[in-house]
CSV table of C-alpha atoms in Angstrom, one decimal:
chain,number,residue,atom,x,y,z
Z,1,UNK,CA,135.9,96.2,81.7
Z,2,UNK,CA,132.4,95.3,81.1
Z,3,UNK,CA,129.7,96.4,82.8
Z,4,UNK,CA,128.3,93.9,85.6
Z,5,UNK,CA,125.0,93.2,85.2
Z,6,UNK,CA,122.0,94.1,87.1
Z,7,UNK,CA,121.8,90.2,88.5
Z,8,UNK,CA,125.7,90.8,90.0
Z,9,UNK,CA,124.7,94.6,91.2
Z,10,UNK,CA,121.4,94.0,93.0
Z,11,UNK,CA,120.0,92.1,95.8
Z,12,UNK,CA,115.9,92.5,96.3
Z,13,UNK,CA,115.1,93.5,99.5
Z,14,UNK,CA,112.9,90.8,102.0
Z,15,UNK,CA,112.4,88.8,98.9
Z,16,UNK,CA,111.2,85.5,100.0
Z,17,UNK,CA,108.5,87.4,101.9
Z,18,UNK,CA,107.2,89.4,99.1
Z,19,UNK,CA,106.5,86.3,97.3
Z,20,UNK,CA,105.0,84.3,100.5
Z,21,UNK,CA,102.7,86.8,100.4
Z,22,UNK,CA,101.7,87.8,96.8
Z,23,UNK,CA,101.5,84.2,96.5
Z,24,UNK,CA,98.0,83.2,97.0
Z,25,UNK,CA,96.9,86.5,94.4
Z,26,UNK,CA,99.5,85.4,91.6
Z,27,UNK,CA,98.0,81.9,91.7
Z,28,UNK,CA,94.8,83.1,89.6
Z,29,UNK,CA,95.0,81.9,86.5
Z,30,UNK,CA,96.3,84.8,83.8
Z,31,UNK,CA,97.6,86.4,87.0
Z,32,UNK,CA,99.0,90.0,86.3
Z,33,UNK,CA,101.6,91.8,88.6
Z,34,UNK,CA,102.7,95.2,88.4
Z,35,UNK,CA,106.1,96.0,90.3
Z,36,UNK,CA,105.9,99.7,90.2
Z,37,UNK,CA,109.3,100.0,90.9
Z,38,UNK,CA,111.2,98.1,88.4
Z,39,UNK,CA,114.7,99.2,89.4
Z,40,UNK,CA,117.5,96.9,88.2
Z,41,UNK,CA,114.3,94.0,88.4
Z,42,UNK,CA,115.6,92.1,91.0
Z,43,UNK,CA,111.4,91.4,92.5
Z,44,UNK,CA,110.6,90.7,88.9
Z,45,UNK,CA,112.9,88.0,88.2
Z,46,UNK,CA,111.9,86.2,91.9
Z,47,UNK,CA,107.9,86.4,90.5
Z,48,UNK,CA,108.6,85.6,87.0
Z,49,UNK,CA,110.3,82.2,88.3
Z,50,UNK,CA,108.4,81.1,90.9
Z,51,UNK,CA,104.9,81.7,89.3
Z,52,UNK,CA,105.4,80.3,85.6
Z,53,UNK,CA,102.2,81.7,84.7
Z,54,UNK,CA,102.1,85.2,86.0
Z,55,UNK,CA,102.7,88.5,83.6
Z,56,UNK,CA,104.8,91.2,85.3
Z,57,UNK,CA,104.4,94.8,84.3
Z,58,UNK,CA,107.7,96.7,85.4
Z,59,UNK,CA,107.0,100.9,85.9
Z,60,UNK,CA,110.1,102.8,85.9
Z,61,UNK,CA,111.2,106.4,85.8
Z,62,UNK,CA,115.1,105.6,85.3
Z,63,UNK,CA,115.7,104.8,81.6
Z,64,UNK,CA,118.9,103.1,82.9
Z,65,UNK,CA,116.9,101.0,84.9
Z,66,UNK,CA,114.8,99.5,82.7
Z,67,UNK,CA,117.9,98.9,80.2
Z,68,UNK,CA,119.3,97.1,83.0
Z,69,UNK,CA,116.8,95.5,83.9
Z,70,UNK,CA,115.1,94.4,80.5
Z,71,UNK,CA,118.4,92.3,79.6
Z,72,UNK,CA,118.1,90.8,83.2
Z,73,UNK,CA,114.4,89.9,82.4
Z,74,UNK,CA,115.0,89.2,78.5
Z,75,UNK,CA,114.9,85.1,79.5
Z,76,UNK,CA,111.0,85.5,80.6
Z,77,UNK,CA,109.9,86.6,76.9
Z,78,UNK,CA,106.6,88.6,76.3
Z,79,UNK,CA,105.9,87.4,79.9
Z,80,UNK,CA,107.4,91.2,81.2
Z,81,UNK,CA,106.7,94.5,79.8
Z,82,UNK,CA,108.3,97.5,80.7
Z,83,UNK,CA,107.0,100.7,81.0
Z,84,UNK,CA,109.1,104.4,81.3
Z,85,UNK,CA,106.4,106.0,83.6
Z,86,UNK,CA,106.0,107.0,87.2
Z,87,UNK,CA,104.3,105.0,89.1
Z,88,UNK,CA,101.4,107.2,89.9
Z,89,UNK,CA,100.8,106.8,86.3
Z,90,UNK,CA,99.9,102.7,87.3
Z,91,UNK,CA,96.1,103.4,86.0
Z,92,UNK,CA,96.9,105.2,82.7
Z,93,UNK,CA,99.7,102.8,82.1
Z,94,UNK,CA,97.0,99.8,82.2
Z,95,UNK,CA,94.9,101.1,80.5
Z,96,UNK,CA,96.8,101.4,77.8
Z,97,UNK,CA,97.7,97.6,77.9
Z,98,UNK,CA,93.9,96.8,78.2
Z,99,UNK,CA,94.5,95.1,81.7
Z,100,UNK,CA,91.3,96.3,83.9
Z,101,UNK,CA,92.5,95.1,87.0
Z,102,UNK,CA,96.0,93.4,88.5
Z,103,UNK,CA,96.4,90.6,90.7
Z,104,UNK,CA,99.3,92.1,92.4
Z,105,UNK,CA,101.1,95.2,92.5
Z,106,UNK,CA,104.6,95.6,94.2
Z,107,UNK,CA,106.4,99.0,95.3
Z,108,UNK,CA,110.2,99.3,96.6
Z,109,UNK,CA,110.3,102.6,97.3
Z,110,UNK,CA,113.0,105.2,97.2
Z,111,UNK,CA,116.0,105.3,96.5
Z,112,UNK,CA,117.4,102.2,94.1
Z,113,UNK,CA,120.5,100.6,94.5
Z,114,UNK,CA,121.6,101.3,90.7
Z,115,UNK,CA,121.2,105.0,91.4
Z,116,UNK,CA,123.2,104.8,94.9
Z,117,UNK,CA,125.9,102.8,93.3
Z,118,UNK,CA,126.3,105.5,90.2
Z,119,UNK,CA,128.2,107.6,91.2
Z,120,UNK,CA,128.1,110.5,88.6
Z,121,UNK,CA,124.0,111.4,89.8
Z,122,UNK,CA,124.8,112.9,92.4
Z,123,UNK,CA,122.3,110.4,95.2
Z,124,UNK,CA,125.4,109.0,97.2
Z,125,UNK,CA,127.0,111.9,99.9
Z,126,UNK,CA,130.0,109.4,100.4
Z,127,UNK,CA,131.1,110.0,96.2
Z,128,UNK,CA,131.8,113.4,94.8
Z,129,UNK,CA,129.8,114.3,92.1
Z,130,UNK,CA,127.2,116.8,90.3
Z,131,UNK,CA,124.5,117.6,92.4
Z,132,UNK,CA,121.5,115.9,90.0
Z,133,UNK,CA,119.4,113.3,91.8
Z,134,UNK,CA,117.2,112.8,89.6
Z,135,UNK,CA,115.4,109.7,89.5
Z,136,UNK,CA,114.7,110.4,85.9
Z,137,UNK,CA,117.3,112.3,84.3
Z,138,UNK,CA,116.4,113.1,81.1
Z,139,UNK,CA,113.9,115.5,82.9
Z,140,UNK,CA,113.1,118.3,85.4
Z,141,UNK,CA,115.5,120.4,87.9
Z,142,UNK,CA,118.0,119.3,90.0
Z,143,UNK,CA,119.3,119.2,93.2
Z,144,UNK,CA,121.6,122.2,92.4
Z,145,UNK,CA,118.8,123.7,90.6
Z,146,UNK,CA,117.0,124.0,93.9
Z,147,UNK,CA,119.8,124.4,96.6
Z,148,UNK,CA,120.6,127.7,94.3
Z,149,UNK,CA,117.3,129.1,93.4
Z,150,UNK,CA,115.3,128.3,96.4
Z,151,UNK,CA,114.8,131.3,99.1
Z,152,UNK,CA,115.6,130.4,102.5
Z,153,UNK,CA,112.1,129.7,103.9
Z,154,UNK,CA,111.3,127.3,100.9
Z,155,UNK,CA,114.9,125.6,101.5
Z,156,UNK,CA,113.9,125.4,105.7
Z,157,UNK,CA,110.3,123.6,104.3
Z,158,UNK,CA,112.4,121.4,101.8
Z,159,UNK,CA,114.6,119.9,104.5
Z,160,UNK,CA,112.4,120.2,107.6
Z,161,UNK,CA,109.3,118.5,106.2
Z,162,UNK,CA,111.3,115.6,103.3
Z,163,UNK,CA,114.6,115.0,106.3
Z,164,UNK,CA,112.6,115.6,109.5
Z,165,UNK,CA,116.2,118.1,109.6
Z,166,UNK,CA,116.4,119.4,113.3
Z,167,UNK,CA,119.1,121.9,111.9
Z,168,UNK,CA,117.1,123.0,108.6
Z,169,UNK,CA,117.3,127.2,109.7
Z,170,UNK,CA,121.5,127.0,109.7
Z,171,UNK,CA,122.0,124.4,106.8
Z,172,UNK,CA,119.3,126.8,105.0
Z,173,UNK,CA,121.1,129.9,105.8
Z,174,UNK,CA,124.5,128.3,105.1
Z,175,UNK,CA,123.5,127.4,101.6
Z,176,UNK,CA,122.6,130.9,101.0
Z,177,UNK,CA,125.9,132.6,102.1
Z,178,UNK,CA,127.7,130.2,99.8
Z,179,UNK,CA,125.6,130.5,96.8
Z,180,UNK,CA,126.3,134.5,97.1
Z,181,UNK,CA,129.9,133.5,96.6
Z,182,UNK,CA,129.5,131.1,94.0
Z,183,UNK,CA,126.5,128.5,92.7
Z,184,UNK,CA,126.7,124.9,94.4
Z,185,UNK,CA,127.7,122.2,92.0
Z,186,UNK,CA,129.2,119.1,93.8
Z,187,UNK,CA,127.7,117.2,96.1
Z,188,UNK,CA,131.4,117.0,98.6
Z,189,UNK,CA,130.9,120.9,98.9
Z,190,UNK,CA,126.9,120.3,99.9
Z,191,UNK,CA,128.7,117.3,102.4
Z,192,UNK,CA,131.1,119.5,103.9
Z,193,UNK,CA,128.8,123.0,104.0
Z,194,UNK,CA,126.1,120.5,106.1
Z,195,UNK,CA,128.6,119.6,108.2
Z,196,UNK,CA,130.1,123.2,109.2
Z,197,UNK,CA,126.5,124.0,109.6
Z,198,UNK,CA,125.6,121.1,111.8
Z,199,UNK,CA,126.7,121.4,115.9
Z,200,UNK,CA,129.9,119.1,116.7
Z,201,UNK,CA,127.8,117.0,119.4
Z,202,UNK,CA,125.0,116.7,116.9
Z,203,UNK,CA,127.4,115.4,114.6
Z,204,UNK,CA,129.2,112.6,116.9
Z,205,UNK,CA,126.0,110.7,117.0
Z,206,UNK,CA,122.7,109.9,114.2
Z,207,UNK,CA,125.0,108.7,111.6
Z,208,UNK,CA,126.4,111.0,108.5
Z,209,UNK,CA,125.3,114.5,109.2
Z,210,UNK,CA,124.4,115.0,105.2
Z,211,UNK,CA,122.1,112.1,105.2
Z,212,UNK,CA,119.0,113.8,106.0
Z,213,UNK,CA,119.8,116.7,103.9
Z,214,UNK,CA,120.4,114.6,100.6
Z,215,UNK,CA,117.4,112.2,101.3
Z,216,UNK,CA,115.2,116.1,101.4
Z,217,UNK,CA,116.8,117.2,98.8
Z,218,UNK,CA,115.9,113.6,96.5
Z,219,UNK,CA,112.1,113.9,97.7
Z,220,UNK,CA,111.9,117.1,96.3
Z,221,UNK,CA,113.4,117.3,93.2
Z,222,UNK,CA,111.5,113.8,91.8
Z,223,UNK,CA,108.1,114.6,93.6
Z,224,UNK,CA,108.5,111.4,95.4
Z,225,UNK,CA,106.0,111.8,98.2
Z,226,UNK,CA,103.3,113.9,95.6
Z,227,UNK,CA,104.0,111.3,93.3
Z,228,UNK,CA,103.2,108.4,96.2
Z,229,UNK,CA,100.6,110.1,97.7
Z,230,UNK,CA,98.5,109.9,93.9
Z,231,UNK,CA,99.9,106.1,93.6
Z,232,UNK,CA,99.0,104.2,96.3
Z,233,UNK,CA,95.2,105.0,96.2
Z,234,UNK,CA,95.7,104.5,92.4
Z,235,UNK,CA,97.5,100.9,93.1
Z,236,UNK,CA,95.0,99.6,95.3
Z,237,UNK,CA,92.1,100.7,92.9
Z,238,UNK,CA,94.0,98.5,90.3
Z,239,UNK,CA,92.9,95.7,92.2
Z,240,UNK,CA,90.9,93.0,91.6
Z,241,UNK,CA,89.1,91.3,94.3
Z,242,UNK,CA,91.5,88.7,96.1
Z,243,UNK,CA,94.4,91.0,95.0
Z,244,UNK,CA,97.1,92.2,96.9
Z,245,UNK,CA,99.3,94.8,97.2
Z,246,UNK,CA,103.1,94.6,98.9
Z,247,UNK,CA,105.1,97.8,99.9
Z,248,UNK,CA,108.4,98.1,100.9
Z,249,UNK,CA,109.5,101.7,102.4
Z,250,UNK,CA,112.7,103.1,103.9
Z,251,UNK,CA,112.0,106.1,105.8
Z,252,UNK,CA,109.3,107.1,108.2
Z,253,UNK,CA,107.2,109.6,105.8
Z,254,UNK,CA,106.4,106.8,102.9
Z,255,UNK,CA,106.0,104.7,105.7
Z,256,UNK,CA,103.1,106.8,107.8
Z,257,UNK,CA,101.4,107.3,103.7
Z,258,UNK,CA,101.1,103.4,103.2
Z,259,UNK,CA,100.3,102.8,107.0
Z,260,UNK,CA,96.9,105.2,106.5
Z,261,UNK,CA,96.2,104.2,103.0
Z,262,UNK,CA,95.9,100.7,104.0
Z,263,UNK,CA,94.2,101.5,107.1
Z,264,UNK,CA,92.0,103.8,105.6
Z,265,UNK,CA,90.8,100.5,103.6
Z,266,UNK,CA,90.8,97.9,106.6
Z,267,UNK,CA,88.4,99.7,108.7
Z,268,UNK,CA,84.4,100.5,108.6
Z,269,UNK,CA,83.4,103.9,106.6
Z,270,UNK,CA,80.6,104.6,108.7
Z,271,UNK,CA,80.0,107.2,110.9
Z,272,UNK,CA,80.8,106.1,114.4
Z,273,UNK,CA,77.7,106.8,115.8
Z,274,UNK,CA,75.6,104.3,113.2
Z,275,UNK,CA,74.1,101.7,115.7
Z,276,UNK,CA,74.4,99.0,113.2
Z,277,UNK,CA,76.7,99.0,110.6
Z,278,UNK,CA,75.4,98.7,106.8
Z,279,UNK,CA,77.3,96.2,103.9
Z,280,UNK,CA,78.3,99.3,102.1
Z,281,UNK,CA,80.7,100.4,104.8
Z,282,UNK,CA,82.3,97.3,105.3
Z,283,UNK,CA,86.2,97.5,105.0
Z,284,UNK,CA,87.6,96.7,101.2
Z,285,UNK,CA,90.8,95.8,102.6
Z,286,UNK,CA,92.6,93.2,104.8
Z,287,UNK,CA,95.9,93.9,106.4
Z,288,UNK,CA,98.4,90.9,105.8
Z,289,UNK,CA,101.1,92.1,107.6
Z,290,UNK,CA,100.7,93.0,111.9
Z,291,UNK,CA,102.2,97.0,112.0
Z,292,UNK,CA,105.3,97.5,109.3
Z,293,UNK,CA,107.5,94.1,109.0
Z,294,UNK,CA,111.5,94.5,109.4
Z,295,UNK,CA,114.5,92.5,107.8
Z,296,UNK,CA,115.7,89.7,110.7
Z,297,UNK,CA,119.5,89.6,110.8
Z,298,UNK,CA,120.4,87.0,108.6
Z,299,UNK,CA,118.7,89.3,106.0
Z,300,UNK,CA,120.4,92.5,106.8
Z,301,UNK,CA,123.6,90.6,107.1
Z,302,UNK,CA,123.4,89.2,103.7
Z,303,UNK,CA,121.8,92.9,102.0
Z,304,UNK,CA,122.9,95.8,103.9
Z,305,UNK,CA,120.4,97.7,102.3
Z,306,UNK,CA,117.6,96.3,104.1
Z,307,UNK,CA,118.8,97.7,107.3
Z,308,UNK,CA,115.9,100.2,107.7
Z,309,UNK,CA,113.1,98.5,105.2
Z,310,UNK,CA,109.6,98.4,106.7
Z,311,UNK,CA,107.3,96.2,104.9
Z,312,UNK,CA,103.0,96.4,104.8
Z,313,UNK,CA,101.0,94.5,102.8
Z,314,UNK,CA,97.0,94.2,101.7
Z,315,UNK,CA,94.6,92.3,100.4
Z,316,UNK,CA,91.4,93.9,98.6
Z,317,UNK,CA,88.3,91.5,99.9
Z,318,UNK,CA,85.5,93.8,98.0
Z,319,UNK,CA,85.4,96.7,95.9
Z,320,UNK,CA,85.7,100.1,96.8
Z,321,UNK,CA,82.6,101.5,98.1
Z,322,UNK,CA,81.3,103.9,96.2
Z,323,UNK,CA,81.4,107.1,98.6
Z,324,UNK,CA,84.7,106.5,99.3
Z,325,UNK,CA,85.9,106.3,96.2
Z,326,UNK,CA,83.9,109.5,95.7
Z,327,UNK,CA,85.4,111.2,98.8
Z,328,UNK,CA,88.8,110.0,97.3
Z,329,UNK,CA,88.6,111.7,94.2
């Protein structure tokens, strides 16, 4: 059977609104967008055909991905170039193309449907397979690299601090005794060790008891809050003036990172106590969006996987002042 392709196997998340509000940016003329999280290309193909003038550059870790999602976007000619990169790598990755500055930038962060829905990486706890995750897997350790190598107090951090995991001490300790017996491979022995670990009345309620433990064990082994920590100053530098920036997050730790970041931009830089406030300490960004935006029904009903999105977006009005971009670095 042939493979279905990436059109059939992806839905983009709160589309309509990502392009209501990039809108105004991509209409510069020469517009550039960067969509720092290609996946199967799904927000690509929306800006590519409603803005007949825009460039997209599409950043992507996954190599699948960006096969995917290259035939998908084939149509839109040297219009889309993709790139095999992280996105914190957004600056380098321009300058390489000789684009100073973007009119957009769009992240979809975490977890992509195409790696969900393969079930031989090892993302998905409902499908047996290796314990991998990576996003990227022609590269670094894995998630059974770390479950049998970490010590216990590094395995507590891992799923304490990336799955806010109430029960981290006895799913830490519980890897360990099994390791001892043998190294842990598949992700249906990680599902089913997480649930002996895990209290019965904790487990009746808060959805699949692995959940948190698998979405720790992801952050970790591809560096995904590191990684976004470097990328969204980096993406919001890549600015020009009257650009804007769109980011789509699915669990409350990306979501607190963009939340400062752009708040951190939309408010005065000087000291509190300054009676009158000077022009270099005027904010460099505008909030678009009032607190983090959420799927209505209709859209959850039609895309499951917009269940838990919460969406921010920016606008740069002026440069970056120069202490800040000082204290930054």
């Amino acid at each position: 059977m042939a493979e279905p392709d990436a059109a059939a196997r992806h839905v983009p998340v709160l589309l309509r609104r990502c392009l209501d509000l990039l809108g105004p940016a991509l209409q510069a003329p020469d517009a550039v967008m960067v969509d720092s999280t290609l996946g199967m290309g799904g927000h690509t193909e929306g800006v590519l055909a409603a803005f007949p003038h825009v460039r997209v550059v599409g950043l992507d870790r996954d190599p699948q991905a960006l096969d995917l999602a290259g035939r998908r976007l084939a149509p839109f000619g040297d219009r889309f170039v993709a790139v095999h990169a992280v996105y914190d790598e957004v600056r380098a990755v321009l300058d390489r193309l000789g684009i100073p500055a973007v009119q957009g930038v769009l992240m979809d962060l975490g977890v992509s449907s195409l790696q969900l829905d393969e079930g031989g990486r090892g993302f998905s706890y409902a499908q047996d397979a290796p314990l991998d995750m990576r996003m990227d897997p022609t590269t670094g350790p894995t998630a059974a690299d770390v479950l049998n190598t970490y010590d216990e107090h590094d395995l507590v951090r891992v799923l304490r601090t990336y799955g806010e995991e109430r029960f981290a001490p006895r799913i830490a300790r519980s890897i360990l005794r099994a390791r001892a017996k043998a190294p842990l491979e598949r992700t249906a022995e990680l599902v089913e060790l997480v649930r002996e670990a895990i209290p019965a009345a904790a487990r009746a309620t808060g959805g699949h008891p692995a959940k948190r433990t698998f979405q720790a064990l992801r952050i970790e082994v591809n560096g995904e809050l590191d990684a976004l920590a470097r990328a969204l100053p980096e993406s919001v530098e890549a600015l020009a003036v009257g650009g804007r920036i769109v980011v789509e997050a699915y669990q409350s730790l990306e979501d607190r990172m963009v939340k400062r970041t752009f708040a951190a931009g939309a408010i005065s830089s000087a000291p509190p106590d300054l009676p009158v406030e000077q022009p270099e300490h005027a904010p460099y960004l505008r909030l678009l969006t009032r607190g983090a935006e959420q799927a209505d029904a209709a859209e959850v009903a039609a895309n499951p996987r917009a269940q838990s999105v919460r969406l921010r977006a920016a606008e740069r009005v002026r440069p970056t002042p120069a202490h800040v971009a000082r204290s930054a670095a």
